[in-house]
Amino acid sequence: MHILDIQNVRKSFGDNEVLKDISLTVDKGEVVSVIGPSGSGKSTFLRCATLLETMDSGTLRYMDEPVATMENGRIVYTKDLKKVRGYFGLVFQNFNLFPHYSVLKNVTDAPIHVQKRPKEEVRAQALELLDAMGLGDKANAYPCQLSGGQKQRVSIVRALAMNPEILFFDEPTSALDPELTGEVLKVIRQLAEQSMTMVIVTHEMAFAHAISDRVIFMDGGVIVEQGTPQELFEGTKKERTRQFLQNYQR
């Protein structure tokens, strides 16, 4: 059973076809990095997979359950999207924390109010996760009192507190300076060691190489190539992949 199975996705904005027949499966415990130039469709793909954008056509399944299917040439989404959203967590590049909530409330609000889980259970899990992320002393702080790296770690804790089957990261370090980038990448590496299933859109090539089971290279709205980090970074057969990676290594 695939955790995520997304097939033949197309998505246009006006006349601009951003995704052109993208298909991808992700299995339990797998870490998949998505790389590619700006405008290649990486973030749009992530937004379609996490229901932030509606696909124009294609199919989407989580845990073998149909989420979006094609019927009579048009896309139809399941009515139970609340359940589907419980399967995944999403970490944004700009944190998206509620500024007027404390760190603890940012983390516990959705599990309590959306998942209807017991307050004490959620609170205990949140404090444990914050502690594991080196944020045990920040539970009562507000986002404005945190560094960028701390905010991003809080947003990772917030996603984990929902007990998702899969975590999506959209350029998780692009808003951070190099020093803070390291602390966030360290956290993601720890999650990989704990066999968390993850899809990471990233421009950190060395990180993608080190952490991924599989790397997807996108350009122009298509998957140009995918394979192990070794296959892609060291043995690519595709001229476009080679060009992209050369630009990054300069």
CSV table of C-alpha atoms in Angstrom, one decimal:
chain,number,residue,atom,x,y,z
A,1,MET,CA,0.0,0.0,0.0
A,2,HIS,CA,1.3,3.4,-1.0
A,3,ILE,CA,0.9,6.3,1.6
A,4,LEU,CA,0.6,8.7,-1.4
A,5,ASP,CA,-0.4,7.8,-4.9
A,6,ILE,CA,-0.9,10.7,-7.3
A,7,GLN,CA,-1.3,10.0,-11.0
A,8,ASN,CA,-1.5,12.0,-14.3
A,9,VAL,CA,-1.9,15.3,-12.6
A,10,ARG,CA,-2.4,18.4,-14.7
A,11,LYS,CA,-2.8,21.9,-13.4
A,12,SER,CA,-3.0,25.2,-15.3
A,13,PHE,CA,-3.3,28.8,-14.2
A,14,GLY,CA,-4.9,30.5,-17.1
A,15,ASP,CA,-3.0,29.6,-20.2
A,16,ASN,CA,0.1,28.5,-18.2
A,17,GLU,CA,0.2,24.7,-17.8
A,18,VAL,CA,2.3,24.3,-14.7
A,19,LEU,CA,1.9,20.6,-14.2
A,20,LYS,CA,1.9,18.3,-17.3
A,21,ASP,CA,1.0,14.7,-16.4
A,22,ILE,CA,2.9,14.2,-13.1
A,23,SER,CA,2.7,10.8,-11.4
A,24,LEU,CA,4.4,9.8,-8.1
A,25,THR,CA,4.0,7.2,-5.4
A,26,VAL,CA,5.5,7.4,-1.9
A,27,ASP,CA,5.8,4.4,0.4
A,28,LYS,CA,5.9,4.2,4.2
A,29,GLY,CA,9.2,5.4,5.7
A,30,GLU,CA,10.5,6.7,2.4
A,31,VAL,CA,12.1,10.2,2.1
A,32,VAL,CA,11.6,11.8,-1.3
A,33,SER,CA,13.3,15.1,-2.3
A,34,VAL,CA,11.9,17.1,-5.1
A,35,ILE,CA,14.4,19.4,-6.8
A,36,GLY,CA,14.4,21.6,-9.9
A,37,PRO,CA,14.6,25.3,-11.0
A,38,SER,CA,12.2,28.0,-10.0
A,39,GLY,CA,9.0,27.7,-11.9
A,40,SER,CA,9.3,24.0,-12.6
A,41,GLY,CA,6.1,23.2,-10.8
A,42,LYS,CA,7.5,21.8,-7.5
A,43,SER,CA,5.4,23.8,-5.1
A,44,THR,CA,2.3,23.5,-7.2
A,45,PHE,CA,2.7,19.8,-7.2
A,46,LEU,CA,3.0,19.9,-3.4
A,47,ARG,CA,-0.1,22.1,-3.1
A,48,CYS,CA,-2.1,19.7,-5.3
A,49,ALA,CA,-1.0,16.8,-3.1
A,50,THR,CA,-2.0,18.6,0.0
A,51,LEU,CA,-5.4,19.9,-1.3
A,52,LEU,CA,-4.4,23.5,-1.3
A,53,GLU,CA,-4.9,23.6,-5.1
A,54,THR,CA,-7.5,21.7,-7.0
A,55,MET,CA,-6.1,19.5,-9.8
A,56,ASP,CA,-7.5,20.0,-13.3
A,57,SER,CA,-7.2,16.3,-13.9
A,58,GLY,CA,-5.6,13.2,-12.4
A,59,THR,CA,-6.2,10.9,-9.5
A,60,LEU,CA,-5.1,11.2,-5.8
A,61,ARG,CA,-5.1,8.5,-3.2
A,62,TYR,CA,-3.9,8.4,0.4
A,63,MET,CA,-3.5,5.1,2.2
A,64,ASP,CA,-5.3,3.4,-0.8
A,65,GLU,CA,-8.4,5.6,-0.2
A,66,PRO,CA,-9.6,7.6,-3.3
A,67,VAL,CA,-9.4,11.4,-2.6
A,68,ALA,CA,-9.7,12.7,-6.2
A,69,THR,CA,-11.0,10.6,-9.2
A,70,MET,CA,-11.9,11.3,-12.8
A,71,GLU,CA,-15.6,10.8,-13.6
A,72,ASN,CA,-16.9,11.6,-17.1
A,73,GLY,CA,-13.9,13.6,-17.9
A,74,ARG,CA,-14.0,15.9,-14.8
A,75,ILE,CA,-12.3,15.7,-11.4
A,76,VAL,CA,-14.3,14.7,-8.4
A,77,TYR,CA,-13.0,15.0,-4.8
A,78,THR,CA,-14.3,12.9,-1.9
A,79,LYS,CA,-16.6,14.6,0.5
A,80,ASP,CA,-14.6,13.5,3.5
A,81,LEU,CA,-11.7,15.9,3.1
A,82,LYS,CA,-11.4,16.4,6.8
A,83,LYS,CA,-10.4,12.8,7.3
A,84,VAL,CA,-7.9,13.0,4.3
A,85,ARG,CA,-6.2,16.1,5.8
A,86,GLY,CA,-5.5,14.0,8.9
A,87,TYR,CA,-3.2,11.8,6.9
A,88,PHE,CA,-0.6,14.5,6.1
A,89,GLY,CA,1.2,17.4,7.7
A,90,LEU,CA,2.6,20.4,5.8
A,91,VAL,CA,5.5,22.6,6.8
A,92,PHE,CA,5.6,25.9,4.9
A,93,GLN,CA,8.7,28.0,4.0
A,94,ASN,CA,7.4,31.0,6.0
A,95,PHE,CA,6.2,29.1,9.1
A,96,ASN,CA,2.5,30.2,9.1
A,97,LEU,CA,2.3,30.4,12.9
A,98,PHE,CA,-0.5,32.3,14.6
A,99,PRO,CA,1.2,35.4,16.0
A,100,HIS,CA,-1.3,35.9,18.8
A,101,TYR,CA,-1.0,32.2,20.0
A,102,SER,CA,1.7,31.0,22.3
A,103,VAL,CA,4.0,28.2,21.0
A,104,LEU,CA,2.0,25.6,22.9
A,105,LYS,CA,-1.3,26.8,21.7
A,106,ASN,CA,0.0,26.9,18.1
A,107,VAL,CA,0.9,23.2,18.5
A,108,THR,CA,-2.2,22.0,20.4
A,109,ASP,CA,-5.0,24.0,18.8
A,110,ALA,CA,-5.7,21.7,15.8
A,111,PRO,CA,-5.3,18.3,17.5
A,112,ILE,CA,-7.8,19.5,20.2
A,113,HIS,CA,-10.3,21.3,18.0
A,114,VAL,CA,-10.0,19.6,14.6
A,115,GLN,CA,-9.1,16.0,15.7
A,116,LYS,CA,-11.2,16.3,19.0
A,117,ARG,CA,-8.5,14.6,21.0
A,118,PRO,CA,-8.3,14.9,24.8
A,119,LYS,CA,-6.6,18.2,25.9
A,120,GLU,CA,-4.2,16.6,28.4
A,121,GLU,CA,-3.1,13.9,25.9
A,122,VAL,CA,-2.4,16.6,23.3
A,123,ARG,CA,-0.6,18.9,25.7
A,124,ALA,CA,1.6,16.1,27.0
A,125,GLN,CA,2.6,15.1,23.4
A,126,ALA,CA,3.2,18.7,22.4
A,127,LEU,CA,5.5,19.3,25.4
A,128,GLU,CA,7.4,16.1,24.6
A,129,LEU,CA,7.8,17.1,21.0
A,130,LEU,CA,8.9,20.6,21.8
A,131,ASP,CA,11.4,19.1,24.3
A,132,ALA,CA,12.8,16.8,21.6
A,133,MET,CA,13.2,19.7,19.2
A,134,GLY,CA,15.2,21.7,21.8
A,135,LEU,CA,12.2,24.0,22.4
A,136,GLY,CA,11.2,22.8,25.9
A,137,ASP,CA,11.7,26.3,27.4
A,138,LYS,CA,9.7,28.1,24.6
A,139,ALA,CA,6.2,26.6,25.3
A,140,ASN,CA,4.8,29.9,26.6
A,141,ALA,CA,6.7,32.2,24.2
A,142,TYR,CA,5.1,33.9,21.3
A,143,PRO,CA,6.3,33.6,17.7
A,144,CYS,CA,7.7,37.2,17.7
A,145,GLN,CA,10.1,36.1,20.5
A,146,LEU,CA,11.6,33.3,18.4
A,147,SER,CA,14.4,33.1,15.8
A,148,GLY,CA,13.5,32.0,12.3
A,149,GLY,CA,15.0,28.5,13.0
A,150,GLN,CA,13.0,28.2,16.2
A,151,LYS,CA,9.8,29.2,14.4
A,152,GLN,CA,10.4,26.6,11.7
A,153,ARG,CA,11.0,23.9,14.4
A,154,VAL,CA,7.7,24.9,16.0
A,155,SER,CA,5.9,24.5,12.7
A,156,ILE,CA,7.5,21.0,12.3
A,157,VAL,CA,6.2,20.2,15.9
A,158,ARG,CA,2.8,21.5,15.0
A,159,ALA,CA,2.7,19.2,11.9
A,160,LEU,CA,3.9,16.2,14.0
A,161,ALA,CA,1.3,16.8,16.7
A,162,MET,CA,-1.4,15.8,14.2
A,163,ASN,CA,0.2,12.3,14.0
A,164,PRO,CA,0.3,12.4,10.2
A,165,GLU,CA,1.3,9.4,8.0
A,166,ILE,CA,3.4,11.7,5.8
A,167,LEU,CA,5.0,15.1,6.2
A,168,PHE,CA,5.4,17.5,3.3
A,169,PHE,CA,8.0,20.3,3.4
A,170,ASP,CA,7.9,23.2,0.9
A,171,GLU,CA,11.4,24.8,0.8
A,172,PRO,CA,11.6,24.6,4.7
A,173,THR,CA,14.9,26.6,4.8
A,174,SER,CA,14.4,29.2,2.1
A,175,ALA,CA,13.5,31.9,4.6
A,176,LEU,CA,16.5,31.2,6.9
A,177,ASP,CA,20.1,32.3,7.0
A,178,PRO,CA,22.7,29.5,6.7
A,179,GLU,CA,23.3,29.1,10.5
A,180,LEU,CA,19.6,28.5,11.2
A,181,THR,CA,19.2,26.4,8.1
A,182,GLY,CA,21.5,23.8,9.7
A,183,GLU,CA,19.4,23.4,12.8
A,184,VAL,CA,16.2,22.8,10.8
A,185,LEU,CA,18.0,20.3,8.5
A,186,LYS,CA,19.2,18.5,11.5
A,187,VAL,CA,15.6,18.1,12.8
A,188,ILE,CA,14.5,16.7,9.4
A,189,ARG,CA,17.4,14.3,9.4
A,190,GLN,CA,16.4,13.1,12.8
A,191,LEU,CA,12.9,12.5,11.5
A,192,ALA,CA,14.3,10.5,8.6
A,193,GLU,CA,16.2,8.3,11.1
A,194,GLN,CA,12.9,7.7,12.9
A,195,SER,CA,11.5,6.4,9.5
A,196,MET,CA,9.0,9.4,9.1
A,197,THR,CA,7.6,9.4,5.6
A,198,MET,CA,8.5,12.7,4.0
A,199,VAL,CA,8.3,14.6,0.7
A,200,ILE,CA,10.7,17.6,0.7
A,201,VAL,CA,10.8,20.3,-1.9
A,202,THR,CA,14.3,21.7,-1.4
A,203,HIS,CA,17.1,23.7,-3.0
A,204,GLU,CA,19.6,22.2,-0.6
A,205,MET,CA,21.4,19.8,-2.9
A,206,ALA,CA,23.9,18.3,-0.4
A,207,PHE,CA,21.0,17.7,2.0
A,208,ALA,CA,18.9,16.1,-0.6
A,209,HIS,CA,21.8,13.9,-1.5
A,210,ALA,CA,22.5,12.9,2.1
A,211,ILE,CA,18.9,12.3,3.3
A,212,SER,CA,16.8,11.0,0.4
A,213,ASP,CA,15.9,7.5,-0.6
A,214,ARG,CA,14.8,8.9,-3.9
A,215,VAL,CA,15.3,12.3,-5.7
A,216,ILE,CA,12.8,13.7,-8.2
A,217,PHE,CA,14.1,16.3,-10.7
A,218,MET,CA,11.3,18.5,-12.1
A,219,ASP,CA,11.5,21.0,-14.9
A,220,GLY,CA,8.9,22.6,-17.1
A,221,GLY,CA,6.0,20.9,-15.3
A,222,VAL,CA,7.2,17.3,-15.8
A,223,ILE,CA,9.4,14.8,-13.9
A,224,VAL,CA,12.5,14.7,-16.0
A,225,GLU,CA,14.2,12.1,-14.0
A,226,GLN,CA,14.0,10.2,-10.7
A,227,GLY,CA,16.3,7.8,-8.9
A,228,THR,CA,18.5,7.3,-5.9
A,229,PRO,CA,20.7,10.2,-4.9
A,230,GLN,CA,23.7,8.3,-6.4
A,231,GLU,CA,21.9,7.8,-9.7
A,232,LEU,CA,20.8,11.4,-10.0
A,233,PHE,CA,23.7,13.3,-8.6
A,234,GLU,CA,26.5,11.1,-9.8
A,235,GLY,CA,25.2,9.1,-12.7
A,236,THR,CA,22.5,11.1,-14.5
A,237,LYS,CA,22.0,10.3,-18.1
A,238,LYS,CA,19.9,13.4,-18.7
A,239,GLU,CA,21.5,16.5,-20.1
A,240,ARG,CA,18.9,18.8,-18.4
A,241,THR,CA,19.6,17.3,-15.0
A,242,ARG,CA,23.3,17.6,-15.5
A,243,GLN,CA,23.0,21.3,-16.5
A,244,PHE,CA,20.9,22.1,-13.4
A,245,LEU,CA,23.2,20.3,-11.0
A,246,GLN,CA,26.3,22.1,-12.6
A,247,ASN,CA,24.7,25.4,-12.0
A,248,TYR,CA,24.1,24.5,-8.4
A,249,GLN,CA,27.7,23.3,-7.8
A,250,ARG,CA,29.2,26.5,-9.0
